[in-house]
Amino acid sequence: MELIFLGTSSAVHSKNRNHPGIVFKGFGEHILFDCGEATQKQMIFAQVSPMKISKIFLTHYHGDHILGLPGLIESMNFGGREKPLDIYGPKGIEKIATVVRSLSKENFKFEINYHEISEGTIIETEEYVIKSCRVRHNVESLAYSIEEIKKPKFLREKAIALDIPEGPLYGQLQDGNAVELEDGRIIQPEQVLGKERKGVKICYSGDTRLCEEMILFAKESDILIHESTYLIQDYDKAQQNAHSTTQDAAVVARDSNSKQLVLTHISTRYDEEFPIVEEAKEIFENTILAEDLMRIEIK
Amino acid sequence: MELIFLGTSSAVHSKNRNHPGIVFKGFGEHILFDCGEATQKQMIFAQVSPMKISKIFLTHYHGDHILGLPGLIESMNFGGREKPLDIYGPKGIEKIATVVRSLSKENFKFEINYHEISEGTIIETEEYVIKSCRVRHNVESLAYSIEEIKKPKFLREKAIALDIPEGPLYGQLQDGNAVELEDGRIIQPEQVLGKERKGVKICYSGDTRLCEEMILFAKESDILIHESTYLIQDYDKAQQNAHSTTQDAAVVARDSNSKQLVLTHISTRYDEEFPIVEEAKEIFENTILAEDLMRIEIK
């Protein structure tokens, strides 16, 4: 699994920070979170093919989070894409669909499915779950999490002790199904499986002020990507614009018992001389600052 | 006067070539021609402030020429712009206006005037004229020209010989107005002005196949910026997609008696090993290839 930060600025971009966009690679998929202008350009530099993006999750519809969408979709079409694309976002996604359609050169050769979602479980496969949570910005805004579903260990020695013949029965038990042996015994999966294992959990706040909902939603994240538009010196601006300070983000990381905090959505008013990470570290030590094209490998 | 090439790719962009956008600096204005995605990002690198753009001319409404517009306008708004913005383009500009409005975060603090235009003289000031011409693409498409209005030289020695007193009368004559002297004589401006002078003429094709209209429109250009999407080896594609080859562009430069040809809108299928300029030079010697962030100073 890997996270690739395509853009890490807030509303005003800079030479070094593009508008928001994060790619999650894992489970045989490339999933994009937010799609600011020039996301497709950043993809060239990050060597991520637009053709591989299977799903796009939008946190909200402010321009800095969506204006790369029409161009990205057009490039997919130019590239001859045939695979459907699923786009998820909060209330109002029909407007986005209308804009994309009205800017399109021609009929696309691939299907785009727009999903208007609220909070809850959005996707559940055998390998992962994607959930959303309403957070507190100045427009309807969602946070997202991806959690790996990790099967319990198969305890081979227990299976041998139970005289279960090696072969397909092992697989069925590992998948959580009971099996019947030739001698008539029924074996329950619990008899040969270890205890439940927690998979990797990644959480992305989108745009939000500090809120209890986000703390609950981020619970036990391995990686919490949290917006931190402002430093504490601009606390008033954060309040006014319904954004977080770096210390707000750190509070969420600490109180959700997350393992690592990645600060993103940084106001470009702060250059490298500002104590962006340092302020957060006063509250939550394991903090890093996202940079454009930064990659985090997740094991 | 200066030309700044922000983007020089055709529909598919690359690391080195952004989607189309050209800034003309002159006559106290910054005028933008076309606005592909990430134009505002290129402006950062080119050190052109979005706030200074007074007018935007769109050649046509294919995504690669317009998708930077909503973001650029939003950035102008973020920057506190109050100065009105004028946007010109062919039939269908209402659709663009609707998209920009529907993607806007809030009411803009500045006025945007959309002008749906056809061919002819679009703007005429004391200093310059901007004209448009319908060209031949697969959608309604315009080429644009800017021509400097250069006043004839004021022949001081003739004024002295005519006993015209130095002072404001000189200025009035230079502006093309007749003046009456104290002794009752009427002096016509032609008596003290040199012959008509041709100002600088810059012409930009937008997207077009080779066409007679463009040759006539580009007549005597000092700089002809012409699309040249394809090399001669892809002549069929050029025909099919209503684009020009580099040699088509060179034919326009030669037959319009232009002084310099700048090739742009280059398909990113050709890397630097392809004879892009060379093929054009077979027909028109004074040819250069536009690169992103290239600047041409015009004296």
XYZ file of C-alpha atoms in Angstrom:
598
model
C 0.000 0.000 0.000
C 1.151 3.500 -0.704
C -0.023 7.077 -0.288
C 1.053 9.671 -2.841
C 0.469 13.336 -2.076
C -0.200 15.138 -5.336
C -1.184 18.460 -3.840
C -0.832 19.825 -0.325
C -1.853 23.488 -0.483
C -5.050 25.066 0.722
C -7.107 27.382 -1.487
C -4.115 29.383 -2.682
C -1.478 27.248 -4.386
C 2.208 27.975 -4.827
C 5.227 26.820 -6.793
C 5.739 23.969 -4.351
C 2.230 23.151 -3.235
C -0.500 22.225 -5.696
C -4.197 22.160 -4.864
C -5.314 19.047 -2.930
C -5.138 15.507 -4.260
C -4.040 12.245 -2.627
C -3.690 8.866 -4.315
C -4.061 5.666 -2.326
C -2.539 2.616 -4.008
C -3.580 -0.706 -2.567
C -5.837 -3.728 -2.975
C -5.104 -3.655 -6.696
C -6.607 -0.185 -7.014
C -5.639 3.465 -7.350
C -8.075 5.609 -5.401
C -7.974 9.394 -5.607
C -9.098 11.666 -2.796
C -9.933 15.188 -3.981
C -8.892 16.535 -7.324
C -7.690 20.143 -7.348
C -6.630 21.879 -10.538
C -3.513 20.388 -12.143
C -3.949 17.071 -10.334
C -3.370 15.378 -13.661
C -0.186 17.360 -14.087
C 1.023 16.231 -10.679
C 0.185 12.662 -11.734
C 2.717 12.939 -14.543
C 5.409 13.936 -12.075
C 4.320 11.236 -9.600
C 4.159 8.650 -12.392
C 0.562 7.773 -11.625
C -1.505 6.991 -14.705
C -4.984 8.596 -14.808
C -6.082 5.381 -16.507
C -5.483 3.418 -13.321
C -7.681 5.547 -11.082
C -10.698 3.403 -10.261
C -12.511 5.624 -7.786
C -12.488 9.290 -6.847
C -13.693 10.529 -3.474
C -14.434 14.232 -3.135
C -14.576 15.698 0.344
C -16.527 18.812 -0.698
C -17.025 21.045 -3.679
C -14.809 24.042 -3.125
C -12.821 24.821 -6.257
C -9.438 23.896 -4.843
C -10.699 20.327 -4.290
C -12.495 19.720 -7.589
C -11.254 21.881 -10.451
C -8.898 19.187 -11.741
C -11.765 16.783 -12.312
C -12.928 17.845 -15.807
C -9.391 17.746 -17.188
C -8.546 14.437 -15.548
C -11.685 12.860 -16.963
C -10.995 14.324 -20.395
C -7.491 12.874 -20.303
C -8.896 9.472 -19.373
C -11.097 9.736 -22.435
C -8.182 10.770 -24.660
C -6.277 7.793 -23.331
C -9.018 5.501 -24.610
C -10.388 4.520 -21.233
C -13.228 2.019 -21.296
C -13.252 1.003 -17.628
C -16.044 2.729 -15.666
C -15.124 5.415 -13.167
C -16.882 5.875 -9.840
C -16.986 9.318 -8.258
C -18.238 9.770 -4.716
C -19.041 12.970 -2.915
C -21.467 14.672 -0.557
C -24.802 16.240 -1.447
C -24.603 18.273 -4.644
C -22.652 15.854 -6.827
C -25.171 16.302 -9.622
C -23.792 19.810 -10.118
C -20.314 18.376 -10.614
C -21.666 15.820 -13.056
C -23.387 18.582 -15.006
C -20.208 20.653 -15.207
C -18.131 17.714 -16.397
C -20.722 16.866 -19.016
C -21.041 20.444 -20.225
C -17.269 20.779 -20.652
C -16.838 17.474 -22.439
C -15.620 17.485 -26.001
C -17.646 14.474 -26.989
C -19.415 11.524 -25.524
C -17.082 9.617 -23.296
C -16.235 6.075 -24.213
C -16.480 5.058 -20.570
C -19.183 5.241 -17.981
C -18.955 7.647 -15.059
C -21.053 6.740 -12.052
C -21.654 9.608 -9.662
C -22.558 8.582 -6.125
C -24.058 11.118 -3.762
C -23.209 9.892 -0.290
C -23.610 10.845 3.320
C -21.839 9.275 6.279
C -21.454 5.561 6.849
C -19.940 2.594 5.072
C -19.537 3.462 1.402
C -17.690 0.437 0.034
C -17.006 -2.935 1.554
C -15.020 -5.579 -0.275
C -13.301 -8.706 1.024
C -10.138 -6.688 1.405
C -11.129 -3.220 2.572
C -13.845 -0.907 3.837
C -14.216 2.761 2.937
C -16.256 4.859 5.325
C -17.223 8.510 5.405
C -18.053 10.899 8.200
C -19.609 14.356 8.134
C -17.190 16.942 9.452
C -17.506 20.643 10.178
C -16.553 22.982 7.391
C -18.507 25.922 5.995
C -20.149 23.657 3.405
C -21.250 20.012 3.573
C -17.949 18.169 3.897
C -16.894 14.560 4.397
C -13.871 12.833 5.892
C -12.952 9.392 4.569
C -11.246 6.293 5.955
C -9.905 3.158 4.349
C -9.510 0.130 6.574
C -7.861 -3.050 5.506
C -9.748 -6.225 6.394
C -7.146 -8.582 7.723
C -8.127 -12.195 8.116
C -7.072 -13.985 11.312
C -3.994 -16.180 11.011
C -4.618 -19.791 9.998
C -3.114 -21.949 12.742
C -1.731 -24.849 10.770
C -0.599 -26.775 13.821
C -4.170 -26.771 15.174
C -5.524 -28.011 11.851
C -2.984 -30.850 11.850
C -3.836 -31.744 15.454
C -7.504 -31.931 14.398
C -6.584 -34.286 11.519
C -8.017 -31.941 8.886
C -6.599 -33.045 5.533
C -4.437 -30.463 3.831
C -5.923 -28.849 0.737
C -9.000 -26.795 -0.155
C -10.552 -27.254 3.325
C -7.799 -25.063 4.767
C -8.800 -22.232 2.451
C -12.493 -22.554 3.317
C -11.720 -22.415 7.033
C -9.442 -19.408 6.565
C -12.264 -17.664 4.718
C -14.369 -18.111 7.858
C -16.511 -21.034 6.713
C -17.242 -24.227 8.691
C -16.309 -27.482 6.902
C -17.447 -31.088 7.217
C -14.759 -33.748 7.260
C -15.107 -37.231 5.721
C -15.518 -38.712 9.191
C -18.588 -36.542 9.717
C -17.026 -34.019 12.123
C -17.911 -30.347 11.600
C -14.971 -27.978 12.110
C -15.732 -24.365 12.937
C -13.277 -21.735 11.647
C -12.637 -20.500 15.204
C -11.028 -23.894 15.956
C -8.171 -23.226 13.560
C -7.952 -19.437 13.363
C -6.008 -17.038 15.551
C -7.507 -13.959 17.096
C -8.943 -11.088 15.098
C -6.332 -8.862 13.512
C -6.625 -5.145 12.930
C -5.764 -4.105 9.396
C -4.201 -0.839 8.408
C -6.465 2.183 8.832
C -5.920 5.437 6.979
C -8.047 8.467 7.622
C -8.319 11.737 5.670
C -10.117 14.715 7.157
C -10.811 16.803 4.065
C -11.558 20.379 5.194
C -12.821 20.790 8.734
C -12.485 22.742 11.928
C -11.535 20.736 15.018
C -14.485 18.506 15.831
C -15.452 15.565 18.006
C -16.844 13.680 15.008
C -13.400 13.602 13.431
C -11.789 12.317 16.628
C -14.248 9.432 16.824
C -13.955 8.698 13.117
C -10.145 8.648 13.179
C -10.023 6.222 16.150
C -6.874 4.063 16.087
C -5.752 5.237 12.648
C -2.336 4.124 11.519
C -2.096 7.241 9.426
C -4.247 10.286 9.995
C -4.025 12.844 7.205
C -5.510 15.987 8.666
C -5.897 19.431 7.204
C -3.943 22.095 9.043
C -4.441 25.242 7.091
C -3.193 27.615 9.770
C -0.634 28.096 12.489
C -1.782 29.032 15.961
C -0.941 32.686 15.259
C -3.821 32.666 12.764
C -6.281 30.894 15.041
C -8.915 33.542 14.345
C -8.704 32.930 10.618
C -9.064 29.193 11.215
C -12.221 29.833 13.221
C -13.565 32.254 10.671
C -12.974 29.954 7.694
C -13.878 26.690 9.450
C -10.391 25.247 9.090
C -7.978 23.616 11.534
C -4.702 24.799 12.949
C -1.773 22.390 13.111
C -2.506 22.053 16.822
C -6.141 21.185 16.121
C -4.904 18.407 13.851
C -2.538 17.240 16.579
C -5.386 17.140 19.091
C -7.357 14.883 16.740
C -4.334 12.604 16.309
C -3.743 12.404 20.057
C -7.354 11.961 21.129
C -8.120 9.409 18.425
C -5.060 7.441 19.500
C -3.702 7.513 15.967
C -0.180 6.341 15.266
C 1.000 8.988 12.835
C -0.221 12.425 11.819
C 0.384 13.860 8.370
C -0.319 17.572 8.092
C -1.647 18.777 4.752
C -3.766 21.601 3.223
C -1.159 24.101 4.306
C -1.704 27.785 3.741
C 1.009 28.947 1.382
C 1.468 32.053 3.523
C 3.869 29.941 5.607
C 7.231 29.179 4.109
C 9.697 26.635 5.472
C 10.790 28.990 8.196
C 7.470 28.700 9.994
C 7.179 26.075 12.770
C 4.420 24.086 11.062
C 5.419 20.641 12.316
C 6.905 21.945 15.533
C 3.623 23.427 16.745
C 1.826 20.139 16.157
C 4.592 18.155 17.836
C 4.000 20.040 21.065
C 0.797 18.005 21.234
C 1.460 14.936 19.105
C 5.034 13.807 18.558
C 4.750 11.501 15.544
C 3.840 14.242 13.084
C 5.135 14.869 9.602
C 4.390 17.565 7.056
C 3.080 16.497 3.644
C 4.954 17.807 0.641
C 3.883 17.587 -2.979
C 4.914 14.239 -4.520
C 5.744 12.803 -1.091
C 5.087 9.067 -0.891
C 4.373 6.998 2.206
C 4.741 3.272 1.890
C 2.474 1.346 4.223
C 3.428 -2.170 5.262
C 5.923 44.394 -25.376
C 6.421 40.788 -24.489
C 4.921 37.387 -25.222
C 5.032 34.724 -22.531
C 4.172 31.162 -23.472
C 2.546 29.496 -20.476
C 1.515 26.298 -22.203
C 2.494 24.864 -25.575
C 0.996 21.359 -25.724
C -2.002 20.186 -27.666
C -4.804 18.187 -26.018
C -2.446 15.836 -24.196
C -0.033 17.642 -21.895
C 3.334 16.449 -20.626
C 5.928 17.240 -17.989
C 7.347 19.964 -20.202
C 4.338 21.200 -22.090
C 1.251 22.523 -20.331
C -2.114 23.053 -22.000
C -2.336 26.265 -24.092
C -2.017 29.758 -22.683
C -0.160 32.821 -23.963
C 0.227 36.151 -22.182
C 0.732 39.346 -24.152
C 2.208 42.196 -22.127
C 1.951 45.576 -23.711
C 0.097 48.904 -23.793
C -0.087 48.768 -19.995
C -2.070 45.535 -20.108
C -1.665 41.791 -19.602
C -3.837 39.957 -22.106
C -4.275 36.195 -21.936
C -4.999 34.060 -24.983
C -6.530 30.686 -24.078
C -6.483 29.263 -20.592
C -5.799 25.527 -20.364
C -5.755 23.720 -17.028
C -2.927 24.830 -14.732
C -2.497 28.147 -16.537
C -2.495 29.800 -13.123
C 0.226 27.419 -12.015
C 2.325 28.339 -15.034
C 1.738 31.997 -14.143
C 3.472 31.430 -10.831
C 6.523 30.061 -12.614
C 6.399 32.834 -15.220
C 5.924 35.455 -12.494
C 2.755 36.790 -14.079
C 0.146 37.875 -11.556
C -3.431 36.742 -12.287
C -4.480 40.090 -10.856
C -2.887 41.918 -13.752
C -4.773 40.060 -16.482
C -7.211 42.560 -17.951
C -8.678 40.557 -20.819
C -8.911 36.904 -21.780
C -9.443 35.773 -25.369
C -10.553 32.199 -25.912
C -10.058 30.708 -29.365
C -12.580 27.887 -28.858
C -14.058 25.788 -26.091
C -12.176 22.511 -26.167
C -11.093 21.519 -22.676
C -7.383 21.991 -23.251
C -8.005 25.689 -24.028
C -10.435 26.588 -21.230
C -10.177 24.320 -18.184
C -7.856 26.699 -16.349
C -10.437 29.456 -16.423
C -12.527 28.624 -13.309
C -9.414 28.267 -11.144
C -7.793 31.406 -12.487
C -10.942 33.410 -11.816
C -11.268 31.923 -8.345
C -7.683 32.905 -7.604
C -8.371 36.446 -8.781
C -11.252 36.503 -6.321
C -9.089 35.138 -3.500
C -6.576 37.830 -4.294
C -9.220 40.469 -3.665
C -9.629 41.562 -7.240
C -12.033 44.416 -7.813
C -11.072 45.371 -11.357
C -13.539 44.013 -13.938
C -12.422 41.175 -16.199
C -13.416 40.901 -19.843
C -13.581 37.481 -21.460
C -14.021 37.122 -25.207
C -14.788 34.025 -27.190
C -16.788 32.633 -30.074
C -20.408 31.502 -30.019
C -21.238 29.525 -26.897
C -19.542 31.698 -24.273
C -22.695 31.609 -22.166
C -21.926 27.957 -21.396
C -18.505 28.940 -20.095
C -20.045 31.695 -17.999
C -22.507 29.201 -16.536
C -19.755 26.738 -15.632
C -17.654 29.417 -13.967
C -20.653 30.634 -12.001
C -21.694 27.150 -10.936
C -18.203 26.333 -9.665
C -17.780 29.565 -7.781
C -17.461 29.480 -4.056
C -19.241 32.729 -3.499
C -20.222 35.863 -5.283
C -17.203 37.413 -6.883
C -16.147 40.815 -5.735
C -15.404 41.814 -9.315
C -17.444 41.954 -12.461
C -16.849 39.486 -15.282
C -18.055 40.616 -18.674
C -18.437 37.811 -21.190
C -18.364 38.894 -24.829
C -19.588 36.535 -27.504
C -17.796 37.581 -30.657
C -17.461 36.637 -34.283
C -14.865 37.937 -36.726
C -13.877 41.544 -37.130
C -12.455 44.323 -34.988
C -13.029 43.474 -31.347
C -11.186 46.244 -29.530
C -9.734 49.479 -30.779
C -7.912 51.875 -28.515
C -5.563 54.726 -29.312
C -2.685 52.320 -28.983
C -3.794 48.995 -30.419
C -6.410 47.023 -32.309
C -7.444 43.441 -31.589
C -9.128 41.594 -34.413
C -10.519 38.107 -34.763
C -10.979 35.804 -37.731
C -12.923 32.574 -38.092
C -10.625 29.682 -38.838
C -11.235 26.043 -39.678
C -11.268 23.632 -36.779
C -13.874 21.002 -35.923
C -15.751 23.495 -33.747
C -16.302 27.255 -34.111
C -12.813 28.649 -33.641
C -11.206 32.075 -33.819
C -7.734 33.376 -34.535
C -6.713 36.685 -32.985
C -4.358 39.514 -33.887
C -3.020 42.483 -31.966
C -1.742 45.387 -33.963
C 0.016 48.358 -32.514
C -1.187 51.730 -33.744
C 1.924 53.723 -34.394
C 1.512 57.410 -34.915
C 3.492 59.029 -37.739
C 6.684 60.814 -36.716
C 6.302 64.491 -35.797
C 8.649 66.396 -38.103
C 9.909 69.136 -35.809
C 11.925 70.875 -38.504
C 8.785 71.317 -40.619
C 6.917 72.749 -37.620
C 9.717 75.226 -37.023
C 9.807 76.173 -40.687
C 6.059 76.876 -40.500
C 6.589 79.112 -37.449
C 4.342 77.001 -35.245
C 5.090 77.934 -31.646
C 6.486 75.084 -29.557
C 4.138 73.707 -26.887
C 0.682 72.086 -26.751
C 0.038 72.707 -30.467
C 2.762 70.175 -31.310
C 0.900 67.526 -29.331
C -2.434 68.311 -30.971
C -0.880 68.037 -34.420
C 0.827 64.779 -33.520
C -2.544 63.428 -32.381
C -3.817 64.083 -35.890
C -5.743 67.301 -35.213
C -5.588 70.523 -37.216
C -4.692 73.652 -35.223
C -5.259 77.359 -35.730
C -2.330 79.677 -35.138
C -2.593 83.183 -33.654
C -2.009 84.668 -37.105
C -5.143 82.876 -38.335
C -3.393 80.188 -40.369
C -4.825 76.653 -40.125
C -2.175 73.945 -40.016
C -3.182 70.450 -41.069
C -1.429 67.533 -39.299
C -0.184 66.165 -42.631
C 1.973 69.323 -42.956
C 4.130 68.316 -39.978
C 3.783 64.512 -39.801
C 5.848 61.860 -41.523
C 4.384 58.993 -43.474
C 2.171 56.335 -41.901
C 4.082 53.823 -39.808
C 3.189 50.184 -39.393
C 3.068 49.090 -35.774
C 3.936 45.648 -34.504
C 1.453 42.931 -35.514
C 1.143 39.663 -33.629
C -1.160 36.943 -34.801
C -2.287 33.759 -33.013
C -4.054 31.014 -34.927
C -5.713 29.069 -32.111
C -6.632 25.613 -33.447
C -7.076 25.330 -37.181
C -6.270 23.319 -40.245
C -4.366 25.129 -42.989
C -6.747 27.711 -44.429
C -6.797 30.712 -46.736
C -8.596 32.802 -44.087
C -5.611 32.468 -41.775
C -3.153 33.486 -44.483
C -5.128 36.652 -45.197
C -5.605 37.397 -41.491
C -1.909 36.961 -40.694
C -0.801 39.303 -43.513
C 2.500 41.030 -42.676
C 2.655 39.779 -39.095
C 5.815 40.460 -37.194
C 5.160 37.360 -35.145
C 2.827 34.627 -36.259
C 2.065 32.100 -33.533
C 0.563 29.151 -35.349
C -0.594 25.811 -34.053
C 1.384 22.897 -35.445
C 0.048 19.858 -33.708
C 1.556 17.306 -36.057
C 4.597 16.469 -38.129
C 4.178 15.651 -41.792
C 4.361 11.926 -40.961
C 0.995 12.334 -39.205
C -0.612 14.358 -41.975
C -3.660 12.080 -41.944
C -4.235 12.726 -38.254
C -3.948 16.470 -38.860
C -6.615 16.214 -41.555
C -8.826 14.027 -39.425
C -8.640 16.276 -36.363
C -8.694 19.609 -38.212
C -5.227 20.601 -37.047
C -2.121 21.866 -38.830
C 1.218 20.247 -39.466
C 4.381 22.253 -38.903
C 4.581 22.641 -42.678
C 1.021 23.977 -42.828
C 2.047 26.589 -40.280
C 5.103 27.423 -42.357
C 2.955 27.845 -45.466
C 0.799 30.374 -43.607
C 3.910 32.244 -42.446
C 5.381 32.302 -45.966
C 2.194 33.202 -47.827
C 1.162 35.860 -45.312
C 4.613 37.410 -45.632
C 5.097 37.215 -41.875
C 8.475 37.926 -40.356
C 8.734 35.187 -37.748
C 6.857 31.953 -37.124
C 6.452 30.506 -33.641
C 5.230 26.919 -33.599
C 3.022 25.930 -30.681
C 0.252 23.451 -29.732
C 2.696 20.617 -30.219
C 1.578 17.029 -29.855
C 3.498 15.553 -26.955
C 4.049 12.391 -28.975
C 7.100 14.157 -30.412
C 10.085 14.498 -28.150
C 13.095 16.678 -28.864
C 14.494 14.164 -31.313
C 11.752 14.860 -33.818
C 12.436 17.464 -36.546
C 9.643 19.817 -35.487
C 11.332 23.085 -36.428
C 13.353 21.544 -39.231
C 10.285 20.487 -41.178
C 8.844 23.994 -40.970
C 12.156 25.577 -41.928
C 12.092 23.751 -45.239
C 9.290 26.154 -46.133
C 9.854 29.153 -43.850
C 13.311 29.816 -42.477
C 12.629 32.179 -39.568
C 10.819 29.610 -37.430
C 11.190 28.869 -33.749
C 9.531 26.321 -31.497
C 7.629 27.595 -28.468
C 8.545 26.092 -25.119
C 6.703 26.517 -21.845
C 7.756 29.725 -20.079
C 9.558 31.005 -23.193
C 9.462 34.779 -23.475
C 9.756 36.863 -26.617
C 10.513 40.522 -26.170
C 9.118 42.687 -28.936
C 10.731 46.016 -29.675
